[in-house]
Structures are given as structure tokens and as C-alpha cells.
Amino acid sequence: MEKIKSTTVVAIRHNGEVVIGADGQATLGNTVAKSTVKKLRVLQGGKIVTGFAGSTADAFTLLEKFEEKLGAFGNNMKRAAVELAKEWRMDRMLSRLEAMMIVADKDDILIISGTGDVIEPDMEIATIGSGSMFAQSAARAMKQFAPHMTAEDMVRESLHIAADVCIYTNHNLVIEKVKA
């Protein structure tokens, strides 16, 4: 049985702003199952924003676990991410989950994977999902050659470029700014 999968998520820190965005497409095999999926979740009153790619049900399981870890570690996002990654890798049930997460607060952007990785990305740009390399390439070019753009504009345009070339990414975007 095929799983429903969600795709491209981008987070960028630029000129003191942290913004995360995602497209709205979920696919079942090679068919669009839904075009308006909300892949972002705002936590802690907007001080932390998460985004997910991969199996939707698995991502929601991981999001719940991440929220538990935040509570257990006094809302310390980096510590919660590390503890989630450790549990994800070692727990028999969690290790079968097929999803990735980006978590962002005013200080950090992190990618969390099921292999136990917690990655602080280069150039303060994080991307996950099937369109991630297209979005990352676009975001890197904008940061380097169009530094006058806002983080929100960079996220939006990166996702639109990814949607133009990745069949698993669409133009129905949701974008959130991290509150300081």
C-alpha cells in the first residue's frame, strides 16, 4: 500500500528574519491526493515553526513527539531536536517512520532526519522534500545575488521555482515567520 507523501519545505534566515514555507501538494504514488496540505505547524505562540516532508501520518507522529520533547526540555528547540533524533533512530516503531522535519526558531534552523541526524544547514537555508534541491539552489542564488530581498520573498520565490520544475511540488504556498 502506497503512503501519502508531502513535499517541498524551505526555511531561510536572512537579515534577522527567519521564515519557513511549504507547498501544498501531497501525492499518492504518482497522483495528486490533495493540493492544499498544511505542512507547517506554529508552536510556542510562533516562536518555533516546523515543517515536514514525507509520509503525512508519519510526520504528524514526529510532530507530536517533538512537542513532547519541547515540553520535557523547557522549550529548548535544539535539545528537543537532538533528543527526538536519538529516539527516532533507536525506537523500533519510530525508526520505520518516513518523514523529515525542519524546525526553526529565532536562533536556529535545523533539519531532523530518522537516521539520527540533526543538521544545521549551510548559508542558513534548509530544504527538505522532493523539490528541495531546486528550492535550495534558487535560495542560495537569491542570498548571494539578491541580498536586498526579504527572507519571506526568498522563501516564496524558491518554492515557486521548485514548483515550476518538480512535479511533486505545487504553487499553493503557506509561509510563516518565526516570532522573535
PDB file of C-alpha atoms in Angstrom:
ATOM      1  CA  MET A   1       0.000   0.000   0.000  1.00  0.00           C
ATOM      2  CA  GLU A   2       1.388   3.381  -1.019  1.00  0.00           C
ATOM      3  CA  LYS A   3       1.664   6.172   1.516  1.00  0.00           C
ATOM      4  CA  ILE A   4       0.552   9.734   1.030  1.00  0.00           C
ATOM      5  CA  LYS A   5       3.663  11.897   0.827  1.00  0.00           C
ATOM      6  CA  SER A   6       4.098  15.627   1.189  1.00  0.00           C
ATOM      7  CA  THR A   7       6.913  17.533  -0.437  1.00  0.00           C
ATOM      8  CA  THR A   8       8.894  20.764  -0.543  1.00  0.00           C
ATOM      9  CA  VAL A   9       9.660  22.821   2.569  1.00  0.00           C
ATOM     10  CA  VAL A  10      12.144  25.751   2.743  1.00  0.00           C
ATOM     11  CA  ALA A  11      13.449  27.741   5.725  1.00  0.00           C
ATOM     12  CA  ILE A  12      15.705  30.794   5.378  1.00  0.00           C
ATOM     13  CA  ARG A  13      17.355  33.148   7.855  1.00  0.00           C
ATOM     14  CA  HIS A  14      18.199  36.455   6.201  1.00  0.00           C
ATOM     15  CA  ASN A  15      18.719  39.967   7.574  1.00  0.00           C
ATOM     16  CA  GLY A  16      17.499  38.990  11.037  1.00  0.00           C
ATOM     17  CA  GLU A  17      14.318  37.255   9.844  1.00  0.00           C
ATOM     18  CA  VAL A  18      13.567  33.534   9.897  1.00  0.00           C
ATOM     19  CA  VAL A  19      10.858  32.392   7.506  1.00  0.00           C
ATOM     20  CA  ILE A  20       9.658  28.897   6.632  1.00  0.00           C
ATOM     21  CA  GLY A  21       7.365  27.948   3.776  1.00  0.00           C
ATOM     22  CA  ALA A  22       5.914  24.885   2.088  1.00  0.00           C
ATOM     23  CA  ASP A  23       3.906  23.979  -0.951  1.00  0.00           C
ATOM     24  CA  GLY A  24       0.518  22.320  -0.559  1.00  0.00           C
ATOM     25  CA  GLN A  25       0.815  19.132  -2.604  1.00  0.00           C
ATOM     26  CA  ALA A  26       0.503  15.616  -1.242  1.00  0.00           C
ATOM     27  CA  THR A  27       0.890  12.699  -3.601  1.00  0.00           C
ATOM     28  CA  LEU A  28      -0.207   9.086  -3.520  1.00  0.00           C
ATOM     29  CA  GLY A  29       2.209   7.352  -5.854  1.00  0.00           C
ATOM     30  CA  ASN A  30       2.163   9.493  -8.984  1.00  0.00           C
ATOM     31  CA  THR A  31      -1.255  11.038  -8.312  1.00  0.00           C
ATOM     32  CA  VAL A  32      -2.035  14.322  -6.566  1.00  0.00           C
ATOM     33  CA  ALA A  33      -4.034  13.294  -3.497  1.00  0.00           C
ATOM     34  CA  LYS A  34      -4.517  16.830  -2.172  1.00  0.00           C
ATOM     35  CA  SER A  35      -3.271  20.214  -3.305  1.00  0.00           C
ATOM     36  CA  THR A  36      -3.789  22.265  -0.127  1.00  0.00           C
ATOM     37  CA  VAL A  37      -1.976  20.316   2.595  1.00  0.00           C
ATOM     38  CA  LYS A  38      -0.745  22.420   5.519  1.00  0.00           C
ATOM     39  CA  LYS A  39       2.822  21.215   6.082  1.00  0.00           C
ATOM     40  CA  LEU A  40       3.770  23.863   8.631  1.00  0.00           C
ATOM     41  CA  ARG A  41       2.922  23.991  12.313  1.00  0.00           C
ATOM     42  CA  VAL A  42       3.350  27.017  14.549  1.00  0.00           C
ATOM     43  CA  LEU A  43       4.416  26.162  18.102  1.00  0.00           C
ATOM     44  CA  GLN A  44       5.064  28.186  21.238  1.00  0.00           C
ATOM     45  CA  GLY A  45       2.989  31.132  20.022  1.00  0.00           C
ATOM     46  CA  GLY A  46       5.018  31.440  16.819  1.00  0.00           C
ATOM     47  CA  LYS A  47       8.456  31.258  18.444  1.00  0.00           C
ATOM     48  CA  ILE A  48       9.033  27.861  16.799  1.00  0.00           C
ATOM     49  CA  VAL A  49       7.789  26.825  13.370  1.00  0.00           C
ATOM     50  CA  THR A  50       8.090  23.289  11.999  1.00  0.00           C
ATOM     51  CA  GLY A  51       7.681  21.907   8.511  1.00  0.00           C
ATOM     52  CA  PHE A  52       7.575  18.333   7.304  1.00  0.00           C
ATOM     53  CA  ALA A  53       8.082  16.298   4.158  1.00  0.00           C
ATOM     54  CA  GLY A  54       7.456  12.615   3.612  1.00  0.00           C
ATOM     55  CA  SER A  55       4.613  10.433   4.762  1.00  0.00           C
ATOM     56  CA  THR A  56       1.946  12.692   6.240  1.00  0.00           C
ATOM     57  CA  ALA A  57       0.853  10.329   9.023  1.00  0.00           C
ATOM     58  CA  ASP A  58       4.478   9.724   9.977  1.00  0.00           C
ATOM     59  CA  ALA A  59       5.148  13.462  10.035  1.00  0.00           C
ATOM     60  CA  PHE A  60       2.259  14.069  12.431  1.00  0.00           C
ATOM     61  CA  THR A  61       3.606  11.355  14.727  1.00  0.00           C
ATOM     62  CA  LEU A  62       7.006  13.049  14.718  1.00  0.00           C
ATOM     63  CA  LEU A  63       5.471  16.454  15.313  1.00  0.00           C
ATOM     64  CA  GLU A  64       3.694  15.121  18.421  1.00  0.00           C
ATOM     65  CA  LYS A  65       6.962  13.596  19.649  1.00  0.00           C
ATOM     66  CA  PHE A  66       8.796  16.878  19.005  1.00  0.00           C
ATOM     67  CA  GLU A  67       6.209  18.791  21.039  1.00  0.00           C
ATOM     68  CA  GLU A  68       6.663  16.278  23.874  1.00  0.00           C
ATOM     69  CA  LYS A  69      10.424  16.814  23.772  1.00  0.00           C
ATOM     70  CA  LEU A  70       9.970  20.601  23.797  1.00  0.00           C
ATOM     71  CA  GLY A  71       7.908  20.276  26.956  1.00  0.00           C
ATOM     72  CA  ALA A  72      10.399  17.915  28.548  1.00  0.00           C
ATOM     73  CA  PHE A  73      13.362  20.192  27.846  1.00  0.00           C
ATOM     74  CA  GLY A  74      11.948  23.599  28.751  1.00  0.00           C
ATOM     75  CA  ASN A  75      11.175  24.664  25.163  1.00  0.00           C
ATOM     76  CA  ASN A  76      14.868  24.355  24.208  1.00  0.00           C
ATOM     77  CA  MET A  77      14.433  23.652  20.491  1.00  0.00           C
ATOM     78  CA  LYS A  78      17.959  22.396  19.803  1.00  0.00           C
ATOM     79  CA  ARG A  79      17.913  19.981  22.739  1.00  0.00           C
ATOM     80  CA  ALA A  80      14.409  18.776  21.828  1.00  0.00           C
ATOM     81  CA  ALA A  81      15.579  18.159  18.236  1.00  0.00           C
ATOM     82  CA  VAL A  82      18.595  16.130  19.357  1.00  0.00           C
ATOM     83  CA  GLU A  83      16.513  14.054  21.762  1.00  0.00           C
ATOM     84  CA  LEU A  84      13.851  13.431  19.098  1.00  0.00           C
ATOM     85  CA  ALA A  85      16.509  12.326  16.598  1.00  0.00           C
ATOM     86  CA  LYS A  86      18.014   9.917  19.140  1.00  0.00           C
ATOM     87  CA  GLU A  87      14.634   8.398  19.976  1.00  0.00           C
ATOM     88  CA  TRP A  88      13.620   8.292  16.297  1.00  0.00           C
ATOM     89  CA  ARG A  89      16.746   6.346  15.384  1.00  0.00           C
ATOM     90  CA  MET A  90      16.623   3.927  18.305  1.00  0.00           C
ATOM     91  CA  ASP A  91      12.907   3.242  18.842  1.00  0.00           C
ATOM     92  CA  ARG A  92      11.692   0.237  16.877  1.00  0.00           C
ATOM     93  CA  MET A  93       8.363   1.803  15.850  1.00  0.00           C
ATOM     94  CA  LEU A  94       9.681   5.324  15.221  1.00  0.00           C
ATOM     95  CA  SER A  95      12.627   4.071  13.157  1.00  0.00           C
ATOM     96  CA  ARG A  96      10.158   2.940  10.476  1.00  0.00           C
ATOM     97  CA  LEU A  97       8.671   6.400  10.032  1.00  0.00           C
ATOM     98  CA  GLU A  98       9.327   8.004   6.645  1.00  0.00           C
ATOM     99  CA  ALA A  99       9.488  11.752   7.077  1.00  0.00           C
ATOM    100  CA  MET A 100      11.875  14.634   7.672  1.00  0.00           C
ATOM    101  CA  MET A 101      11.369  17.834   9.611  1.00  0.00           C
ATOM    102  CA  ILE A 102      12.680  21.356   9.605  1.00  0.00           C
ATOM    103  CA  VAL A 103      12.378  23.184  12.908  1.00  0.00           C
ATOM    104  CA  ALA A 104      13.197  26.862  13.274  1.00  0.00           C
ATOM    105  CA  ASP A 105      13.303  29.472  15.989  1.00  0.00           C
ATOM    106  CA  LYS A 106      14.898  32.931  16.112  1.00  0.00           C
ATOM    107  CA  ASP A 107      18.348  31.420  16.734  1.00  0.00           C
ATOM    108  CA  ASP A 108      18.492  28.154  14.777  1.00  0.00           C
ATOM    109  CA  ILE A 109      17.221  26.331  11.723  1.00  0.00           C
ATOM    110  CA  LEU A 110      17.592  22.545  11.980  1.00  0.00           C
ATOM    111  CA  ILE A 111      16.842  19.568   9.761  1.00  0.00           C
ATOM    112  CA  ILE A 112      15.888  16.410  11.681  1.00  0.00           C
ATOM    113  CA  SER A 113      16.033  13.006   9.989  1.00  0.00           C
ATOM    114  CA  GLY A 114      15.185   9.467  11.014  1.00  0.00           C
ATOM    115  CA  THR A 115      18.806   8.394  10.746  1.00  0.00           C
ATOM    116  CA  GLY A 116      19.611  10.399  13.863  1.00  0.00           C
ATOM    117  CA  ASP A 117      20.839  13.490  12.066  1.00  0.00           C
ATOM    118  CA  VAL A 118      20.257  16.990  13.358  1.00  0.00           C
ATOM    119  CA  ILE A 119      21.747  19.263  10.722  1.00  0.00           C
ATOM    120  CA  GLU A 120      22.420  22.991  10.944  1.00  0.00           C
ATOM    121  CA  PRO A 121      22.417  23.831   7.238  1.00  0.00           C
ATOM    122  CA  ASP A 122      24.935  25.962   5.374  1.00  0.00           C
ATOM    123  CA  MET A 123      24.067  29.530   4.404  1.00  0.00           C
ATOM    124  CA  GLU A 124      21.128  29.428   6.856  1.00  0.00           C
ATOM    125  CA  ILE A 125      18.962  27.718   4.228  1.00  0.00           C
ATOM    126  CA  ALA A 126      17.208  24.416   4.967  1.00  0.00           C
ATOM    127  CA  THR A 127      15.209  22.446   2.420  1.00  0.00           C
ATOM    128  CA  ILE A 128      13.534  19.035   2.516  1.00  0.00           C
ATOM    129  CA  GLY A 129      11.271  17.061   0.218  1.00  0.00           C
ATOM    130  CA  SER A 130      11.273  16.110  -3.427  1.00  0.00           C
ATOM    131  CA  GLY A 131      11.687  19.682  -4.668  1.00  0.00           C
ATOM    132  CA  SER A 132      14.286  20.558  -2.071  1.00  0.00           C
ATOM    133  CA  MET A 133      17.337  20.739  -4.311  1.00  0.00           C
ATOM    134  CA  PHE A 134      15.541  23.043  -6.762  1.00  0.00           C
ATOM    135  CA  ALA A 135      14.385  25.286  -3.905  1.00  0.00           C
ATOM    136  CA  GLN A 136      17.813  25.236  -2.269  1.00  0.00           C
ATOM    137  CA  SER A 137      19.576  26.206  -5.488  1.00  0.00           C
ATOM    138  CA  ALA A 138      17.180  29.104  -6.005  1.00  0.00           C
ATOM    139  CA  ALA A 139      17.501  30.255  -2.375  1.00  0.00           C
ATOM    140  CA  ARG A 140      21.303  30.145  -2.489  1.00  0.00           C
ATOM    141  CA  ALA A 141      21.332  32.243  -5.655  1.00  0.00           C
ATOM    142  CA  MET A 142      18.957  34.798  -4.123  1.00  0.00           C
ATOM    143  CA  LYS A 143      21.007  35.092  -0.933  1.00  0.00           C
ATOM    144  CA  GLN A 144      24.175  35.584  -2.938  1.00  0.00           C
ATOM    145  CA  PHE A 145      22.972  37.759  -5.807  1.00  0.00           C
ATOM    146  CA  ALA A 146      19.833  39.461  -4.451  1.00  0.00           C
ATOM    147  CA  PRO A 147      20.571  40.236  -0.784  1.00  0.00           C
ATOM    148  CA  HIS A 148      18.096  43.140  -0.891  1.00  0.00           C
ATOM    149  CA  MET A 149      15.219  40.601  -0.934  1.00  0.00           C
ATOM    150  CA  THR A 150      13.444  39.737   2.310  1.00  0.00           C
ATOM    151  CA  ALA A 151      13.600  36.228   3.753  1.00  0.00           C
ATOM    152  CA  GLU A 152       9.886  35.869   3.020  1.00  0.00           C
ATOM    153  CA  ASP A 153      10.352  36.807  -0.640  1.00  0.00           C
ATOM    154  CA  MET A 154      13.261  34.375  -0.926  1.00  0.00           C
ATOM    155  CA  VAL A 155      11.197  31.535   0.527  1.00  0.00           C
ATOM    156  CA  ARG A 156       8.238  32.331  -1.732  1.00  0.00           C
ATOM    157  CA  GLU A 157      10.314  32.565  -4.909  1.00  0.00           C
ATOM    158  CA  SER A 158      12.342  29.443  -4.057  1.00  0.00           C
ATOM    159  CA  LEU A 159       9.134  27.451  -3.687  1.00  0.00           C
ATOM    160  CA  HIS A 160       7.688  28.845  -6.908  1.00  0.00           C
ATOM    161  CA  ILE A 161      10.861  27.896  -8.801  1.00  0.00           C
ATOM    162  CA  ALA A 162      10.736  24.390  -7.307  1.00  0.00           C
ATOM    163  CA  ALA A 163       7.056  24.098  -8.280  1.00  0.00           C
ATOM    164  CA  ASP A 164       7.898  25.088 -11.840  1.00  0.00           C
ATOM    165  CA  VAL A 165      10.299  22.160 -12.253  1.00  0.00           C
ATOM    166  CA  CYS A 166       9.264  19.481  -9.712  1.00  0.00           C
ATOM    167  CA  ILE A 167       6.071  17.571 -10.494  1.00  0.00           C
ATOM    168  CA  TYR A 168       5.609  16.780  -6.788  1.00  0.00           C
ATOM    169  CA  THR A 169       5.542  20.463  -5.745  1.00  0.00           C
ATOM    170  CA  ASN A 170       2.751  22.967  -6.406  1.00  0.00           C
ATOM    171  CA  HIS A 171       2.174  26.723  -6.155  1.00  0.00           C
ATOM    172  CA  ASN A 172      -0.256  26.593  -3.174  1.00  0.00           C
ATOM    173  CA  LEU A 173       2.110  28.050  -0.599  1.00  0.00           C
ATOM    174  CA  VAL A 174       1.900  28.519   3.143  1.00  0.00           C
ATOM    175  CA  ILE A 175       4.543  30.801   4.650  1.00  0.00           C
ATOM    176  CA  GLU A 176       5.192  31.588   8.320  1.00  0.00           C
ATOM    177  CA  LYS A 177       7.603  33.995  10.011  1.00  0.00           C
ATOM    178  CA  VAL A 178       9.251  32.971  13.255  1.00  0.00           C
ATOM    179  CA  LYS A 179       8.497  35.458  16.037  1.00  0.00           C
ATOM    180  CA  ALA A 180      11.438  36.801  17.972  1.00  0.00           C
TER     181      ALA A 180
END
